[in-house]
Coordinates of C-alpha atoms and ligand atoms in Angstrom, one line a residue:
X615 CA 96.1 65.5 35.5
X616 CA 96.1 63.0 38.3
X617 CA 95.2 59.3 37.8
X618 CA 93.1 59.0 40.9
X619 CA 91.9 60.8 44.0
X620 CA 94.6 59.4 46.2
X621 CA 97.4 60.7 44.0
X622 CA 95.6 64.1 43.8
X623 CA 95.2 64.2 47.6
X624 CA 98.8 63.3 48.3
X625 CA 99.9 66.2 46.0
X626 CA 97.3 68.6 47.4
X627 CA 98.4 67.9 51.0
X628 CA 101.9 69.3 50.1
X629 CA 100.4 72.5 48.7
X630 CA 102.1 75.8 49.6
X631 CA 100.7 77.9 46.8
X632 CA 99.3 80.5 49.2
X633 CA 100.0 81.7 52.7
X634 CA 97.0 79.8 54.2
X635 CA 99.4 76.8 54.3
X636 CA 101.4 78.6 57.0
X637 CA 98.5 78.7 59.5
X638 CA 96.8 75.4 58.8
X639 CA 96.7 72.5 61.2
X640 CA 95.4 70.2 58.5
X641 CA 94.6 70.6 54.9
X642 CA 91.0 69.7 54.3
X643 CA 90.9 68.0 51.0
X644 CA 87.4 66.5 50.8
X645 CA 85.5 63.4 51.8
X646 CA 82.9 61.1 50.4
X647 CA 82.1 58.7 47.5
X648 CA 84.4 59.3 44.5
X649 CA 81.6 57.9 42.3
X650 CA 78.9 60.2 43.7
X651 CA 76.3 61.7 41.4
X652 CA 76.4 64.9 43.5
X653 CA 79.1 67.0 45.0
X654 CA 78.6 69.7 47.7
X655 CA 81.1 72.6 47.7
X656 CA 81.5 74.9 50.7
X657 CA 83.8 77.9 51.0
X658 CA 86.6 76.8 53.2
X659 CA 87.4 75.0 56.5
X660 CA 86.6 76.5 59.8
X661 CA 88.3 75.8 63.1
X662 CA 86.9 72.2 63.7
X663 CA 87.6 71.3 60.1
X664 CA 91.1 72.5 60.4
X665 CA 91.6 70.5 63.5
X666 CA 90.1 67.3 62.1
X667 CA 91.0 67.5 58.4
X668 CA 87.5 66.9 57.3
X669 CA 84.9 69.3 55.8
X670 CA 81.8 70.4 57.6
X671 CA 82.4 68.7 61.0
X672 CA 81.4 71.6 63.3
X673 CA 77.9 72.9 64.1
X674 CA 77.1 73.8 60.5
X675 CA 78.3 70.3 59.4
X676 CA 75.8 68.7 61.8
X677 CA 73.0 70.7 60.3
X678 CA 74.2 69.8 56.8
X679 CA 74.3 66.1 57.7
X680 CA 70.7 66.3 59.1
X681 CA 69.4 68.0 56.0
X682 CA 71.2 65.5 53.8
X683 CA 69.7 62.6 55.7
X684 CA 66.2 63.9 55.0
X685 CA 66.8 63.3 51.3
X686 CA 68.7 60.0 51.7
X687 CA 72.1 61.5 51.2
X688 CA 75.1 60.7 53.4
X689 CA 78.8 61.7 53.2
X690 CA 79.8 58.1 53.9
X691 CA 77.6 56.7 51.1
X692 CA 76.5 58.7 48.1
X693 CA 77.9 62.2 48.0
X694 CA 81.3 64.0 47.9
X695 CA 82.0 67.2 49.9
X696 CA 84.8 69.6 49.3
X697 CA 85.5 73.3 49.6
X698 CA 86.7 76.2 47.3
X699 CA 89.8 76.6 49.5
X700 CA 91.4 73.7 51.3
X701 CA 93.0 75.5 54.2
X702 CA 91.4 77.5 56.9
X703 CA 91.4 81.3 56.5
X704 CA 92.5 82.9 59.8
X705 CA 89.6 83.8 62.1
X706 CA 87.2 82.3 59.5
X707 CA 87.4 85.3 57.2
X708 CA 86.2 84.8 53.7
X709 CA 88.8 83.3 51.4
X710 CA 90.4 86.1 49.4
X711 CA 89.9 86.0 45.6
X712 CA 93.7 85.3 45.1
X713 CA 93.5 82.4 47.6
X714 CA 90.6 81.0 45.7
X715 CA 92.4 81.5 42.4
X716 CA 95.4 79.6 43.7
X717 CA 93.3 76.8 45.2
X718 CA 90.6 76.2 42.5
X719 CA 92.6 73.8 40.4
X720 CA 92.5 71.2 43.2
X721 CA 88.7 71.4 43.1
X722 CA 88.6 71.3 39.3
X723 CA 90.6 68.0 39.4
X724 CA 88.3 66.6 42.1
X725 CA 85.3 67.5 39.8
X726 CA 87.1 65.9 36.8
X727 CA 87.8 62.7 38.7
X728 CA 84.3 62.4 40.2
X729 CA 82.4 63.6 37.1
X730 CA 79.2 64.4 39.1
X731 CA 75.8 65.1 37.5
X732 CA 75.1 67.8 40.0
X733 CA 77.2 70.3 42.0
X734 CA 75.5 72.0 45.0
X735 CA 77.2 75.3 46.0
X736 CA 76.8 75.9 49.8
X737 CA 76.7 79.7 50.2
X738 CA 77.6 82.8 48.4
X739 CA 81.3 82.3 48.1
X740 CA 81.0 78.9 46.4
X741 CA 78.0 79.9 44.2
X742 CA 79.7 83.1 43.1
X743 CA 82.9 81.2 42.2
X744 CA 81.3 78.3 40.5
X745 CA 78.0 79.5 39.1
X746 CA 78.3 83.3 38.4
X747 CA 80.1 86.2 40.1
X748 CA 76.9 88.1 40.8
X749 CA 75.0 85.1 42.2
X750 CA 72.5 86.1 44.9
X751 CA 71.6 83.2 47.2
X752 CA 68.4 84.7 48.5
X753 CA 67.1 85.2 44.9
X754 CA 68.6 82.3 43.0
X755 CA 68.8 79.4 45.5
X756 CA 67.3 76.2 44.3
X757 CA 67.7 77.1 40.6
X758 CA 69.6 74.6 38.4
X759 CA 72.0 76.0 35.9
X760 CA 73.8 73.9 33.4
X761 CA 77.6 74.5 32.9
X762 CA 79.8 72.3 30.9
X763 CA 77.3 69.4 31.1
X764 CA 77.0 69.6 34.9
X765 CA 73.9 70.9 36.7
X766 CA 74.8 73.5 39.3
X767 CA 72.6 74.8 42.1
X768 CA 73.3 77.2 44.9
X769 CA 71.7 77.1 48.3
X770 CA 72.1 78.6 51.7
X771 CA 75.3 77.9 53.6
X772 CA 74.4 75.8 56.8
X773 CA 76.2 78.4 59.0
X774 CA 73.9 81.1 57.5
X775 CA 70.9 78.9 58.4
X776 CA 72.2 78.6 62.0
X777 CA 72.3 82.4 62.1
X778 CA 68.9 82.8 60.4
X779 CA 66.8 79.7 60.9
X780 CA 63.8 81.4 59.1
X781 CA 65.5 80.3 55.8
X782 CA 65.6 76.6 56.8
X783 CA 62.3 75.7 55.0
X784 CA 63.6 77.4 51.8
X785 CA 66.9 75.4 52.1
X786 CA 64.9 72.3 52.7
X787 CA 62.9 72.9 49.5
X788 CA 66.2 73.1 47.6
X789 CA 67.2 69.7 49.0
X790 CA 63.9 68.2 47.8
X791 CA 64.5 69.7 44.3
X792 CA 67.9 68.2 44.4
X793 CA 66.5 64.8 45.3
X794 CA 64.0 65.0 42.4
X795 CA 66.8 66.0 40.0
X796 CA 69.0 63.1 41.1
X797 CA 66.1 60.7 40.5
X798 CA 66.0 62.0 36.9
X799 CA 69.7 62.0 36.4
Ligands
URA1050 N1 82.1 76.0 56.2 C1 82.5 75.7 54.9 O1 82.2 76.4 54.0 N2 83.2 74.6 54.8 C2 83.5 73.7 55.8 O2 84.2 72.7 55.5 C3 83.1 74.1 57.1 C4 82.4 75.2 57.3

């Protein structure tokens, strides 16, 4: 239990629980408003994030920021963004289940301190970890599930949208549903 986000971040930045610490340039803790009603959770840092120490700052981050803007959300104002694993997996491979297991408590503490109304899982890895192990983004995106008093929704990972722009309208609909949900919350 940590008393605030600064204390948690300071401790997290020393983390050597798994071997990803050996290859990281920077640990990517998370960014945003600690009183946000909504948290976004991706899978893990890529190259740009590792270099800059901030989540979603590469091409997929630019797309995410643009989609957020459409629904009046902004990482510098009213959301918090973090990842399932805090250190970059080499060559951007998926984080291994054991790496996720060793890292997840940092995210749990972030969620406890922020106490969001809604958590949006960006992509399969995050949704399978936080919503259900068999979550299928193509079938279940945009659906809200309640877990321990928090509404959870999975949507397309922005990197997947860059690879397959045909899904952008579906992702956009999910963001509209999110906006409506936040207005109720
Ligand atoms: N992809 C993610 O899942 N997280 C990031 O921070 C960047 C890219």
